[in-house]
Coordinates of C-alpha atoms in Angstrom, one line a residue:
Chain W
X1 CA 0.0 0.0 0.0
X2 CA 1.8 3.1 -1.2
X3 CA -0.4 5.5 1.0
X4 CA 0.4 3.9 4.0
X5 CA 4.5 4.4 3.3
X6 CA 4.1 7.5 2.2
X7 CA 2.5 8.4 5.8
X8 CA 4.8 6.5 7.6
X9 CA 7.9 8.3 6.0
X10 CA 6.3 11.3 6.8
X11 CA 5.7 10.5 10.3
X12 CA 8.5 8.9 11.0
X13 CA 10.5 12.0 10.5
X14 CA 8.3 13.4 13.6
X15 CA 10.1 13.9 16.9
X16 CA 7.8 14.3 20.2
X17 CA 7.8 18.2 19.9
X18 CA 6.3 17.8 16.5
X19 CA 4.2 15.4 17.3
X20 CA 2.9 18.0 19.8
X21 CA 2.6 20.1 17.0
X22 CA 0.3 17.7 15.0
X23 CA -1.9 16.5 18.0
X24 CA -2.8 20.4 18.0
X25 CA -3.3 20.2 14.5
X26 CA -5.8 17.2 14.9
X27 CA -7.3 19.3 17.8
X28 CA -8.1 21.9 15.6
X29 CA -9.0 19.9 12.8
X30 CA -5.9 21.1 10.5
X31 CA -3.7 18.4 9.2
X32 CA -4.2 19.6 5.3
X33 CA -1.8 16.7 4.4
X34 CA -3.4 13.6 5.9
X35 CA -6.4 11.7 4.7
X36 CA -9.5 11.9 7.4
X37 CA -8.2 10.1 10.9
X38 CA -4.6 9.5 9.2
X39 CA -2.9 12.0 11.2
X40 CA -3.9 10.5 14.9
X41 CA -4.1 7.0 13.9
X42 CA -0.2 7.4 12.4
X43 CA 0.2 9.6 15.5
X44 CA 0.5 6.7 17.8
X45 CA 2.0 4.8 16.8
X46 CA 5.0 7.2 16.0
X47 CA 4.6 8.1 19.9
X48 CA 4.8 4.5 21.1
X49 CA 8.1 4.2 18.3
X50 CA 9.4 7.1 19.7
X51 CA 8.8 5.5 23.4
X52 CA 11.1 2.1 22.4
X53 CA 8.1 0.0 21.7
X54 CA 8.4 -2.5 18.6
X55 CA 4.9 -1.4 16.6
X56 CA 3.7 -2.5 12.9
X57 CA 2.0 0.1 11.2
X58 CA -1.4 -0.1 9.4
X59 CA -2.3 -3.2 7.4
X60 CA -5.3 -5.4 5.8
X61 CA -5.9 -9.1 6.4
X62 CA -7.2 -11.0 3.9
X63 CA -8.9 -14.5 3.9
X64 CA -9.1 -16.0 0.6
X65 CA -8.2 -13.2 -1.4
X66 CA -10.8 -11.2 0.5
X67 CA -9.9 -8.5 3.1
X68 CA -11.5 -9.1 6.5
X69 CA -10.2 -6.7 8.2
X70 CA -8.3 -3.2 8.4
X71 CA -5.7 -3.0 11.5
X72 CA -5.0 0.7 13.0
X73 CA -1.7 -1.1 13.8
X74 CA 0.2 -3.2 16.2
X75 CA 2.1 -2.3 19.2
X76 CA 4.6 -4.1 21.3
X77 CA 6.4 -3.4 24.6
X78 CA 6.6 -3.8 28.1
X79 CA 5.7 -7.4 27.4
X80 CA 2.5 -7.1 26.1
X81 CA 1.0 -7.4 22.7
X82 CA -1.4 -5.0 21.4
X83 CA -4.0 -4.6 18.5
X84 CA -4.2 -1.1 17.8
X85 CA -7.7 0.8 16.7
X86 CA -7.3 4.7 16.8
X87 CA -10.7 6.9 16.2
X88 CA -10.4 10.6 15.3
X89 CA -14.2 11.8 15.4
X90 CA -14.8 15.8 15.3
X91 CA -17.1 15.7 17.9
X92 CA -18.8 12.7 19.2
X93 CA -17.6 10.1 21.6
X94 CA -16.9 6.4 20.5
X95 CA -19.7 4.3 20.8
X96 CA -20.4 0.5 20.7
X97 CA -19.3 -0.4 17.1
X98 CA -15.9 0.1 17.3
X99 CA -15.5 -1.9 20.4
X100 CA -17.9 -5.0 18.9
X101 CA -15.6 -4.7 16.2
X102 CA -12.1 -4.9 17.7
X103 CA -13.5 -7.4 20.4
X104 CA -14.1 -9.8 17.4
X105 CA -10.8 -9.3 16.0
X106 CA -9.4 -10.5 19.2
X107 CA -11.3 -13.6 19.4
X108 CA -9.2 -14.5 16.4
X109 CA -6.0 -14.2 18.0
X110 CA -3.6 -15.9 20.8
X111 CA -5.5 -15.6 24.0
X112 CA -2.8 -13.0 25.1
X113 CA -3.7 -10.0 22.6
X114 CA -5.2 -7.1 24.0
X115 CA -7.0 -4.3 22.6
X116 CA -6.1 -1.0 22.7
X117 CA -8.8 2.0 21.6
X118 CA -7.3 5.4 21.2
X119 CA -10.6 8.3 21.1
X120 CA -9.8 12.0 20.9
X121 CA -13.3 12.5 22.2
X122 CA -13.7 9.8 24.6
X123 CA -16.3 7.0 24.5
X124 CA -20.0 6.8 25.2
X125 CA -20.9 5.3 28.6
X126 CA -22.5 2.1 26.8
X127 CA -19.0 1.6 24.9
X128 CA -17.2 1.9 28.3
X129 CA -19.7 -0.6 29.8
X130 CA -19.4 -3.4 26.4
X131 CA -15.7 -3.0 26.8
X132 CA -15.9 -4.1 30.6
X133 CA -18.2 -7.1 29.7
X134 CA -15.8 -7.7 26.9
X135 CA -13.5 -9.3 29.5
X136 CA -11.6 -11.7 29.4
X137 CA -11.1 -10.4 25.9
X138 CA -9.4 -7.2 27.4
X139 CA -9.7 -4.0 25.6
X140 CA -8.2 -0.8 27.1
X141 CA -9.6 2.2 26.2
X142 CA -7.5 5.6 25.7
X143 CA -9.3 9.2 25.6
X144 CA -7.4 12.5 24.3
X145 CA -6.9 14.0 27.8
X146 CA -4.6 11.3 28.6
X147 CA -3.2 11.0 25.0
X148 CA -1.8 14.8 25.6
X149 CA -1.1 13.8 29.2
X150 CA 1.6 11.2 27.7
X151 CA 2.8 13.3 24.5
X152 CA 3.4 16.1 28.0
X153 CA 5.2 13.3 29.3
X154 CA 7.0 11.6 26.5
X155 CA 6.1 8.1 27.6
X156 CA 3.3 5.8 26.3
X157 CA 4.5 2.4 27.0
X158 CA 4.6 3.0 30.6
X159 CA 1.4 4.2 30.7
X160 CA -0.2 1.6 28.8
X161 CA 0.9 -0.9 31.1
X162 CA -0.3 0.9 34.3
X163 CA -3.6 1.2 32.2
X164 CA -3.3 -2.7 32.0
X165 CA -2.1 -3.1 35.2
X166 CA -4.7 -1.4 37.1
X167 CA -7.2 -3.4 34.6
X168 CA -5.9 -6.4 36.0
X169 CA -6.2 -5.0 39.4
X170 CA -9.8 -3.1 39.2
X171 CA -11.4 -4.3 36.4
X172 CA -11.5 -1.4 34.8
X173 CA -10.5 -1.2 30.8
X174 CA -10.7 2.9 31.2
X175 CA -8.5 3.4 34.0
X176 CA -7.2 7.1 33.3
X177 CA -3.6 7.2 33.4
X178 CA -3.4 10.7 34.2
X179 CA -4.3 9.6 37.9
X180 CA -0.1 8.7 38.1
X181 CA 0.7 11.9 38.4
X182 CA -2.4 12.8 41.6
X183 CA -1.8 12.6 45.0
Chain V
X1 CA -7.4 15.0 52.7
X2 CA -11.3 14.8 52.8
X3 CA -12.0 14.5 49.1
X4 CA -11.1 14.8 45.7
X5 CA -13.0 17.7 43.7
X6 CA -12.7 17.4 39.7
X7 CA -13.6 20.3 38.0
X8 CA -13.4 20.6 34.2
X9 CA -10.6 23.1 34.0
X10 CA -8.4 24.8 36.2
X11 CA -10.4 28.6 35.6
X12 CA -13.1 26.5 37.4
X13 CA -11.0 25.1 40.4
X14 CA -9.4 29.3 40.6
X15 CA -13.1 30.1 40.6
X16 CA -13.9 27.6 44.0
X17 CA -10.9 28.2 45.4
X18 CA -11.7 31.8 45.9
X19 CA -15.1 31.3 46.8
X20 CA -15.0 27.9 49.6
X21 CA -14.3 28.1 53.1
X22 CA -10.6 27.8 53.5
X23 CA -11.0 25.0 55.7
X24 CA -12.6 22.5 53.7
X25 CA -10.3 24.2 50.7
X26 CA -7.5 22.7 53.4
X27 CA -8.8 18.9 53.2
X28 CA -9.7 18.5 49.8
X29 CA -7.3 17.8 46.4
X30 CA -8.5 19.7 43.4
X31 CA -8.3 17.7 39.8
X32 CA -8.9 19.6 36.3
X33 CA -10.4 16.1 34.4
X34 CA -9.8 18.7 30.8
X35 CA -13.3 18.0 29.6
X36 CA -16.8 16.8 30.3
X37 CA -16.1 14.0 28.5
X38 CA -13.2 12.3 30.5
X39 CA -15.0 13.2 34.2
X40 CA -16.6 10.0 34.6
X41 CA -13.6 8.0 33.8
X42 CA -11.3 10.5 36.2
X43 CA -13.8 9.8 39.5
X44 CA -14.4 6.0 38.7
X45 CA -10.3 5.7 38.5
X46 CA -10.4 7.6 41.7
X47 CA -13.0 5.6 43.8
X48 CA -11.8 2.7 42.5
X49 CA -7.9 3.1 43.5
X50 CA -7.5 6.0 46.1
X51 CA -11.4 4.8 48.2
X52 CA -12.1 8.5 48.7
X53 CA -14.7 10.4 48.4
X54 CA -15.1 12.5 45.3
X55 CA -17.0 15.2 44.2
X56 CA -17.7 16.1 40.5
X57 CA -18.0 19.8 39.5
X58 CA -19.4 20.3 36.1
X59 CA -21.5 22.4 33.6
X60 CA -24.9 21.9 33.2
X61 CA -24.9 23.4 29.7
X62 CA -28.7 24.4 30.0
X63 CA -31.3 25.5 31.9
X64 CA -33.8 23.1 31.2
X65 CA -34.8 21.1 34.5
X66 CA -35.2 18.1 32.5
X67 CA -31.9 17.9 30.5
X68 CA -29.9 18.9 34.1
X69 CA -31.6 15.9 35.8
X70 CA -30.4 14.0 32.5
X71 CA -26.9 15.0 32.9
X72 CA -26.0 14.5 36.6
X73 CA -28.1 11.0 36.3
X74 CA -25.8 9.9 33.9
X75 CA -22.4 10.8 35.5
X76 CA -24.0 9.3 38.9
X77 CA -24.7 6.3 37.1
X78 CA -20.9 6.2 36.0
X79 CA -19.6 6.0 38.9
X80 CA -22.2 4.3 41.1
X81 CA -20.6 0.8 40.9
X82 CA -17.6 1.6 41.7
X83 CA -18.4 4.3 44.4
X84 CA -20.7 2.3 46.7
X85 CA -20.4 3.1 50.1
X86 CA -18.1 5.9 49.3
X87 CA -19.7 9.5 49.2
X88 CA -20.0 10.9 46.0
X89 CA -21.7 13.8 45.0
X90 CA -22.5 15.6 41.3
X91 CA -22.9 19.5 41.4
X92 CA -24.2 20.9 38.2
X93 CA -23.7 25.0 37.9
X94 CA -26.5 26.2 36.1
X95 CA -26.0 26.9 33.0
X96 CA -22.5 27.4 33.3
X97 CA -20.0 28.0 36.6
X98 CA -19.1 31.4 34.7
X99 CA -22.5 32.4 36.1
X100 CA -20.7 33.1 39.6
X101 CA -19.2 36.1 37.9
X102 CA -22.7 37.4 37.4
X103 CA -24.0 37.0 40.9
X104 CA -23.7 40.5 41.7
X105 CA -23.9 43.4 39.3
X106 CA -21.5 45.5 41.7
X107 CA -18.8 42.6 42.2
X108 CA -18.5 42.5 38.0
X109 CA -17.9 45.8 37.8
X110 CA -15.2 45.8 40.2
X111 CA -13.0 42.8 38.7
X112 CA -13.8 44.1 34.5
X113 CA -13.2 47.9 35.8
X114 CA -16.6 48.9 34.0
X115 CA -20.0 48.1 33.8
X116 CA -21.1 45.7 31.6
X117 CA -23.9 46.8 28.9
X118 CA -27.6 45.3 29.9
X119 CA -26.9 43.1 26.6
X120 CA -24.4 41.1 27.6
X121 CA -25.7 40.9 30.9
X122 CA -29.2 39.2 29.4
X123 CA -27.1 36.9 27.5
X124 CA -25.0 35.8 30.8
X125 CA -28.4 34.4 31.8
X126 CA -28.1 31.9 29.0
X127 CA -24.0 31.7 28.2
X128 CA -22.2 33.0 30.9
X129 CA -18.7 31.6 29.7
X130 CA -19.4 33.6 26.4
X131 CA -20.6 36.6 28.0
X132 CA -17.9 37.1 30.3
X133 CA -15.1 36.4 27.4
X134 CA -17.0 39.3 25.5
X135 CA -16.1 41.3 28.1
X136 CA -12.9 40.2 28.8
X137 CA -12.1 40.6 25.4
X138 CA -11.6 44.5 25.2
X139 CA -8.6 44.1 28.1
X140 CA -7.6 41.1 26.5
X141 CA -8.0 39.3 29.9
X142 CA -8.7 35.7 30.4
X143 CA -11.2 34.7 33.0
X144 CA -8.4 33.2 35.4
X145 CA -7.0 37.1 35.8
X146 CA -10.6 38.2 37.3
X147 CA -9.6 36.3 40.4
X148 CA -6.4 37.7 41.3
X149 CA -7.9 40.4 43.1
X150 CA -9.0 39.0 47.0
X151 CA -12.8 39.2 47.6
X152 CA -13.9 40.9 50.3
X153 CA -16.3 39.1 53.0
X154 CA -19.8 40.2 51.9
X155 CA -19.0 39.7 48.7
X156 CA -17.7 36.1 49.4
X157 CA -21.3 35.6 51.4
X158 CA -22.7 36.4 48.5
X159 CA -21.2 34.0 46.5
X160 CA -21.4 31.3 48.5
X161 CA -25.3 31.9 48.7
X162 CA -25.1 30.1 44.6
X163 CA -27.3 27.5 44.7
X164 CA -24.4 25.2 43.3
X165 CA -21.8 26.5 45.5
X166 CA -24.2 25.7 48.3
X167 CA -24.6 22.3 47.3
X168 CA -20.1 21.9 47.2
X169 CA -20.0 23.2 50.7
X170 CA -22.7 21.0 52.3
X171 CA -21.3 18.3 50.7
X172 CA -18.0 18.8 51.9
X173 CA -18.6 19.4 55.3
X174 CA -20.8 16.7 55.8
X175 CA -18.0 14.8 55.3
X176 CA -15.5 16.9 56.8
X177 CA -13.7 15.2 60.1
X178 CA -14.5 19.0 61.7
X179 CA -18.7 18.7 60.6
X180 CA -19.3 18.6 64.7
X181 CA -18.3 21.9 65.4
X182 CA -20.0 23.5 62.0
X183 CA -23.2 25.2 61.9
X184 CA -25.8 22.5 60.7
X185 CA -26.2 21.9 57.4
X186 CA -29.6 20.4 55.2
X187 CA -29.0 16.9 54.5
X188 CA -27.7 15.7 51.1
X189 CA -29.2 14.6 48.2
X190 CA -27.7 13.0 45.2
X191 CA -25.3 10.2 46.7
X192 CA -24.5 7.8 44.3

């Protein structure tokens, strides 16, 4: 797919001040060069890169010639193993599709894969609630706040696994990461 | 420490810090969540890990009785399982917790350094937040710079007589180690 090197050469020249730069950009709606939801879902990965973790970028799977399904990505570190799903919506929150969706991928793979959701705008309460009953399937669930909490921070794959860690611990997939840094 | 408060930004935790009793403001942990949308997830993290009480400051975004009942339903039933026997409360400013600044006609004056046209004080009724940055505008002032200058005590009274700001300081003393030696308070409502 020669669309998705060209974005991957083009984000991979990125360091984290940039990729500041471009989550602004995204805020705002103003990433002229990418293709709708391009620019976040090559965003983090290039973050997680950046933070030593071993990622694959975006790619199709195909059964039988036919595509089954389109992969936001892959990430790797801090021992787990991730299936990556990034949302960029203008306004409204993430609701049950994407999570049905990525919950089925999962139930294709080694019993060890976890999902990972990334939502500039954050997820409906019924989306939060399917990914909870989605267990032991586990999907973690990401929001902006804490996406510009960790490009503040320059660290994702820590976070992620306190996000995973506390999911372990309290059952929740939506554990905010920011809470590290509260007293 | 009592409680954590989560506000939406940090103008709105300036805004109750210069308003509360300094007492409870001594016992409690304020956290900006950045948005409406990530408030649920902040408190459930919170009653889930730290097992202390929490109470959720947020925008009603309307005046409709109806749609307000909505809204503070919904975050209470976020963060209902998790809470359980822990004291939570949700305090919705009506429409918007700019509409402290309009309280009293005299106060505004003061902190903008004019009086404000009876325009944009009809609109306040309806978008505070909008009116008041209208009004900042002309001194290029952000709403954060209105509280630098101390209130004085009857104007603090007055402000604390907010039917929303009533609502944070009952709650908090009720659960504030000191609530024997405070003047009683009406019970509380809304406890998830």
């Amino acid at each position: 797919m020669a669309e998705t090197h060209i974005y991957q050469n083009r984000i991979r020249r990125l360091g984290w001040n940039e990729l500041r730069q471009l989550w602004e950009g995204i805020a705002r709606r103003d990433t002229p060069d990418w293709a709708s939801g391009k620019a976040f879902e090559y965003l983090i990965l290039r973050a997680f890169e950046l933070d030593g973790a071993e990622i694959s970028w975006p790619y199709r799977v195909e059964i039988f010639g036919e595509e089954v399904e389109q992969i936001d990505g892959a990430i790797y570190c801090e021992g787990l193993s991730c299936l990556v799903e990034s949302k960029d919506f203008s306004d409204k929150k993430i609701d049950i599709a994407p999570i049905a969706k990525l919950r089925n991928q999962l139930l294709r793979r080694p019993g060890n894969t976890i999902g990972v959701i990334f939502s500039r705008t954050g997820f409906t309460e019924a989306a939060r609630i399917l990914a909870q009953f989605s267990f032991p399937q586990t999907l973690l669930l990401w929001h902006g706040e804490e996406i510009s909490y960790a490009l503040e921070q320059q660290t994702f794959s820590a976070l992620l696994k306190l996000k995973h860690r506390k999911c372990i611990e309290l059952a929740l997939p939506d554990y905010d990461v920011r809470l590290r840094d509260i007293l | 420490m009592i409680a954590y408060v989560i506000t939406e930004g940090p103008s709105d935790q300036a805004l109750l810090k210069a308003v509360l009793p300094e007492h409870l403001l001594r016992e409690v942990r304020f956290v900006a969540a950045g948005g409406l949308s990530s408030m649920a997830s902040l408190a459930r993290s919170l009653l889930a890990d730290r097992r202390v009480p929490v109470l959720i400051v947020a925008d009603a975004d309307t005046i409709d009785p109806e749609s307000i009942q909505d809204r503070r339903q919904s975050i209470e039933e976020a963060v209902a399982y998790v809470a359980h026997s822990i004291p939570v409360k949700v305090v919705l400013a009506v429409p918007e917790i700019e509409s402290v600044f309009f309280r009293d006609a005299a106060l505004l004056s003061r902190w903008l350094g004019y009086s404000p046209s009876p325009e944009l004080l009809a609109m306040a009724h309806y978008q505070p937040r909008q009116a008041l940055l209208k009004l900042l505008a002309p001194a290029q002032k952000e709403i954060i710079h209105l509280l630098s200058d101390p209130l004085h005590e009857s104007e603090i009274e007055t402000l604390r007589d907010i039917p929303f700001i009533r609502e944070i300081i009952q709650f908090l003393s009720a659960i504030s180690p000191d609530r024997a030696t405070l003047p009683q308070s009406k019970p509380i409502q809304n406890h998830a």
